[in-house]
mmCIF file of C-alpha atoms in Angstrom:
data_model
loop_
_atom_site.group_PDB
_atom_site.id
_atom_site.type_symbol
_atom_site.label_atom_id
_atom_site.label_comp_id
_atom_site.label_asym_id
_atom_site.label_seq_id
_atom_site.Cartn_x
_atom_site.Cartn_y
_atom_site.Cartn_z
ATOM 1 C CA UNK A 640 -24.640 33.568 -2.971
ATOM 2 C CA UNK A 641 -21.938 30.657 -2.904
ATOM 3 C CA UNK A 642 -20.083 30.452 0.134
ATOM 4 C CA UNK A 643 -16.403 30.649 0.334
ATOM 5 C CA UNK A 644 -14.079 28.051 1.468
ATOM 6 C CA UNK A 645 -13.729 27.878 4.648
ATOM 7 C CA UNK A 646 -11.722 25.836 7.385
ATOM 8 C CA UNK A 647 -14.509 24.974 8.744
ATOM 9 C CA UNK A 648 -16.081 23.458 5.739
ATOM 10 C CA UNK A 649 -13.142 21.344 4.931
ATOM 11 C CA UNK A 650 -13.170 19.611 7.766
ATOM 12 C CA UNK A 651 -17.393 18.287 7.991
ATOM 13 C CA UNK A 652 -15.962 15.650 5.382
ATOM 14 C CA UNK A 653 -13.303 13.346 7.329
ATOM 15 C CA UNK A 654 -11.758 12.013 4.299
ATOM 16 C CA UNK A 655 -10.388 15.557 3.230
ATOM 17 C CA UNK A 656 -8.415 16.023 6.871
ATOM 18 C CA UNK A 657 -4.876 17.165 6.382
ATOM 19 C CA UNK A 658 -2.384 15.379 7.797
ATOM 20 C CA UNK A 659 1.158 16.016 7.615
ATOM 21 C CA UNK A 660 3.391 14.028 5.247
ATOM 22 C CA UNK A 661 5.523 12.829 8.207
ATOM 23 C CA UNK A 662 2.157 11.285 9.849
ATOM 24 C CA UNK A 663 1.028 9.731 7.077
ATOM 25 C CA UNK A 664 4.235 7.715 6.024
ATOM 26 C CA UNK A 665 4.348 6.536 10.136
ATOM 27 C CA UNK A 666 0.822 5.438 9.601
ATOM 28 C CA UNK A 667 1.662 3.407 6.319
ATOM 29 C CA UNK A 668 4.693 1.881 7.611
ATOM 30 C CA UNK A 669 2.078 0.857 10.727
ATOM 31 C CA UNK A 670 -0.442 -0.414 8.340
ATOM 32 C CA UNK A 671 1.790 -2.372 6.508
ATOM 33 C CA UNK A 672 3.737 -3.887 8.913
ATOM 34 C CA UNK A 673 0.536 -5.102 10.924
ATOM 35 C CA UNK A 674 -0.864 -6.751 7.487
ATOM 36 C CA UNK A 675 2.337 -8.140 6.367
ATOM 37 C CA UNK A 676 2.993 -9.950 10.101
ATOM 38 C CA UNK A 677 -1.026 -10.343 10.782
ATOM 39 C CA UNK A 678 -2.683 -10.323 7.150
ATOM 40 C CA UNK A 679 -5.291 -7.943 5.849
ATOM 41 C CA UNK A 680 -8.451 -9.395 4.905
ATOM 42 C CA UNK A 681 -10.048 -10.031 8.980
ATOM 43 C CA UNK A 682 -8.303 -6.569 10.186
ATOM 44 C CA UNK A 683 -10.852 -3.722 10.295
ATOM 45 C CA UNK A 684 -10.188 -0.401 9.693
ATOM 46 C CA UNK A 685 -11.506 0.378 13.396
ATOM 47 C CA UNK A 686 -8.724 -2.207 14.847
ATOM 48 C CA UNK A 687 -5.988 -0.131 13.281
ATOM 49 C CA UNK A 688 -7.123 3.213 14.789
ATOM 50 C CA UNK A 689 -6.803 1.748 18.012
ATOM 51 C CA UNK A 690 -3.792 0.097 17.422
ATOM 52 C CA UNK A 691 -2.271 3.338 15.550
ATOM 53 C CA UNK A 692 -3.926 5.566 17.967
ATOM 54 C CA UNK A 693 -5.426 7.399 15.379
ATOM 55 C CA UNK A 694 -9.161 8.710 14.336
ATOM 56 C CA UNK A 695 -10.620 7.215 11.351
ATOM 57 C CA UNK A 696 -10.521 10.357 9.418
ATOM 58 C CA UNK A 697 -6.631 10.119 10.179
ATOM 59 C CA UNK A 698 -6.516 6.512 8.889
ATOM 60 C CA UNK A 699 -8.677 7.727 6.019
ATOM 61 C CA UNK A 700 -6.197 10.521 5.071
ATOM 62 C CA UNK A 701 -3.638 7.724 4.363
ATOM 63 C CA UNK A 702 -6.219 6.098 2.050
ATOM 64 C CA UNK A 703 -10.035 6.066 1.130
ATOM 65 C CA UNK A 704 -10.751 3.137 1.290
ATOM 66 C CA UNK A 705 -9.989 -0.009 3.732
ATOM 67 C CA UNK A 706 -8.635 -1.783 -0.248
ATOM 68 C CA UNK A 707 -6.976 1.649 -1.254
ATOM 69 C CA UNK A 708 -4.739 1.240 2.319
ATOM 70 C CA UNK A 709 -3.873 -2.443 1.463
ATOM 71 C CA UNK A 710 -2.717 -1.300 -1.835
ATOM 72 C CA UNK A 711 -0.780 1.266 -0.708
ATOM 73 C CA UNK A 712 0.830 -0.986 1.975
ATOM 74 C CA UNK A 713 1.828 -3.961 -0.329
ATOM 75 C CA UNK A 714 2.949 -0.925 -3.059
ATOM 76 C CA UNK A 715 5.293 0.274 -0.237
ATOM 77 C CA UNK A 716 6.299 -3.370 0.446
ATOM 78 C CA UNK A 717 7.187 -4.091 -2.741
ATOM 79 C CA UNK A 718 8.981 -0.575 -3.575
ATOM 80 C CA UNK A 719 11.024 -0.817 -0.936
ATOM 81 C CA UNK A 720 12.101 -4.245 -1.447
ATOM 82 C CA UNK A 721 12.714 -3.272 -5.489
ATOM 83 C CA UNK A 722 14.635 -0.709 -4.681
ATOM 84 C CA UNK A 723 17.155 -2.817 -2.123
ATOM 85 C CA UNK A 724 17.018 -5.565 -4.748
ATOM 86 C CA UNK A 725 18.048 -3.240 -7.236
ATOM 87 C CA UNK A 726 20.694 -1.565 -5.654
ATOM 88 C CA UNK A 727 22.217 -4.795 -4.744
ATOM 89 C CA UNK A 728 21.889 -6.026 -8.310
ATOM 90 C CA UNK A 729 23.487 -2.536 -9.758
ATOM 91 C CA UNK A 730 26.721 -3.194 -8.169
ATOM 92 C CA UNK A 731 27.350 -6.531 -9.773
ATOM 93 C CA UNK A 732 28.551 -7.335 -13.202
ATOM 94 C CA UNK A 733 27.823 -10.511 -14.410
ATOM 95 C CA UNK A 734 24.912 -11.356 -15.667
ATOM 96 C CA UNK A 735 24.501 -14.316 -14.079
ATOM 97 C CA UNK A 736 25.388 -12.993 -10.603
ATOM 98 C CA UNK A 737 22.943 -10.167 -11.283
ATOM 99 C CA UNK A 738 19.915 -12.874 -12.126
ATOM 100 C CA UNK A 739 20.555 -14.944 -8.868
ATOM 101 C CA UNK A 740 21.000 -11.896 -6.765
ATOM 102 C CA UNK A 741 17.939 -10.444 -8.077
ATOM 103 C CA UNK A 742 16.240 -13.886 -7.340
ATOM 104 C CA UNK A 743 17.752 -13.832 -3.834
ATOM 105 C CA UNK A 744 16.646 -10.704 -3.324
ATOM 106 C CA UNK A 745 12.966 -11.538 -3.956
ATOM 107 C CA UNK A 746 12.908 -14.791 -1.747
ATOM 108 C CA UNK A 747 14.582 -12.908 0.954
ATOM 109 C CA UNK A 748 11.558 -9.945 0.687
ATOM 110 C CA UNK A 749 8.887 -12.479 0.808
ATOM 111 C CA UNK A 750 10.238 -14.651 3.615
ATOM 112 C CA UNK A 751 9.237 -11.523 5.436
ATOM 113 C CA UNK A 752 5.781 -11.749 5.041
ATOM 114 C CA UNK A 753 3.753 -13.749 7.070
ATOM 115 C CA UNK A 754 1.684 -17.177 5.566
ATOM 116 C CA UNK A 755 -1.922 -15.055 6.539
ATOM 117 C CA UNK A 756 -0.529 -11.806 4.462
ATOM 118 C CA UNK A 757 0.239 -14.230 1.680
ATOM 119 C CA UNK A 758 -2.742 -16.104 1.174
ATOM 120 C CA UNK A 759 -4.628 -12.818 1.891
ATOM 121 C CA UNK A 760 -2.730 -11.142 -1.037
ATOM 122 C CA UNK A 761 -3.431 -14.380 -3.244
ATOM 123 C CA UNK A 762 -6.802 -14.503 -2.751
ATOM 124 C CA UNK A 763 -7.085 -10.404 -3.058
ATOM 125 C CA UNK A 764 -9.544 -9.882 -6.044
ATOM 126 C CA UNK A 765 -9.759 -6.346 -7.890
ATOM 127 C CA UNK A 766 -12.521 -5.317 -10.127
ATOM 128 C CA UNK A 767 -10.460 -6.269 -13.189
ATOM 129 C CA UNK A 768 -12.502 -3.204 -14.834
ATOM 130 C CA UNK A 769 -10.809 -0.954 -12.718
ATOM 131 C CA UNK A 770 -7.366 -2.576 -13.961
ATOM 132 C CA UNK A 771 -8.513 -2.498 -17.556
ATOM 133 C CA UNK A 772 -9.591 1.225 -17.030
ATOM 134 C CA UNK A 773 -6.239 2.088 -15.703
ATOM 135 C CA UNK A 774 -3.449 0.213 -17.058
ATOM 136 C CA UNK A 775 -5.444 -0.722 -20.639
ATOM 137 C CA UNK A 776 -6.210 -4.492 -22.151
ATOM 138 C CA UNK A 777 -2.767 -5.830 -21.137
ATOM 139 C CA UNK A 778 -2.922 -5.484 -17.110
ATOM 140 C CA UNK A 779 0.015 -3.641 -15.905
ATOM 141 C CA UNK A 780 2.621 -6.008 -17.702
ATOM 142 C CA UNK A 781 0.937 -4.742 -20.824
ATOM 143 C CA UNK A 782 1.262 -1.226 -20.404
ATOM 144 C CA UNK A 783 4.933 -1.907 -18.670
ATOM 145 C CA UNK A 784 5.522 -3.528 -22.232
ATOM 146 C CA UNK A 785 3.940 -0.711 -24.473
ATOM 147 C CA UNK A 786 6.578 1.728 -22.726
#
């Protein structure tokens, strides 16, 4: 006879703890401002729980893998920087003024990061399979394109 979910058995596998939305986006904003001042590649996943103060299966809530987390921190990055870029750029009217704001914008975002979190995200390889698989033939500027 199957048994029924339980509590209990959610919680033998670490990676399916709940942890409240509020937690979790403290944790990324953590993450990612440790690997944009520090870098990401020679941080271990055991480092941050002691610097977060968190259990691994905590840290693993926010992401699966140790790659997943710097994805999701350099996603966040780069959101958040969009959207201030683009809210700066809405408010303009030339086109012109709208190009070297948005250009602005970007140098001003990056100047944030440190040299390690840039050569770390340079040198960052993904499986291009895994890129192909999800955003098709084209890479992301492809699909962006096909829209």
């Amino acid at each position: 006879m199957p048994r029924p979910n339980s509590a209990r058995r959610m919680l033998n596998t670490p990676r399916r703890r709940k942890v409240d939305e509020t937690r979790r986006s403290d944790l990324l904003a953590s993450v990612e401002a440790i690997f944009l001042d520090e870098g990401f590649t020679h941080v271990t996943m055991g480092e941050l729980t002691e610097r977060l103060h968190c259990s691994k299966a905590t840290l693993y809530s926010v992401a699966p893998t140790k790659e997943q987390l710097v994805i999701a921190a350099t996603k966040k990055f780069f959101a958040k920087s969009a959207e201030i870029i683009e809210d700066t750029v809405a408010d303009l009217d030339s086109p012109s003024a709208k190009v070297s704001a948005y250009l602005d914008g970007v140098a001003t975002a990056m100047r944030r990061n440190s040299r390690d979190f840039y050569e770390d995200m340079v040198s960052f390889s993904l499986d291009s399979r895994n890129l192909r698989a999800k955003y098709g033939a084209g890479g992301p500027a492809g699909r962006r394109a096909h829209r």
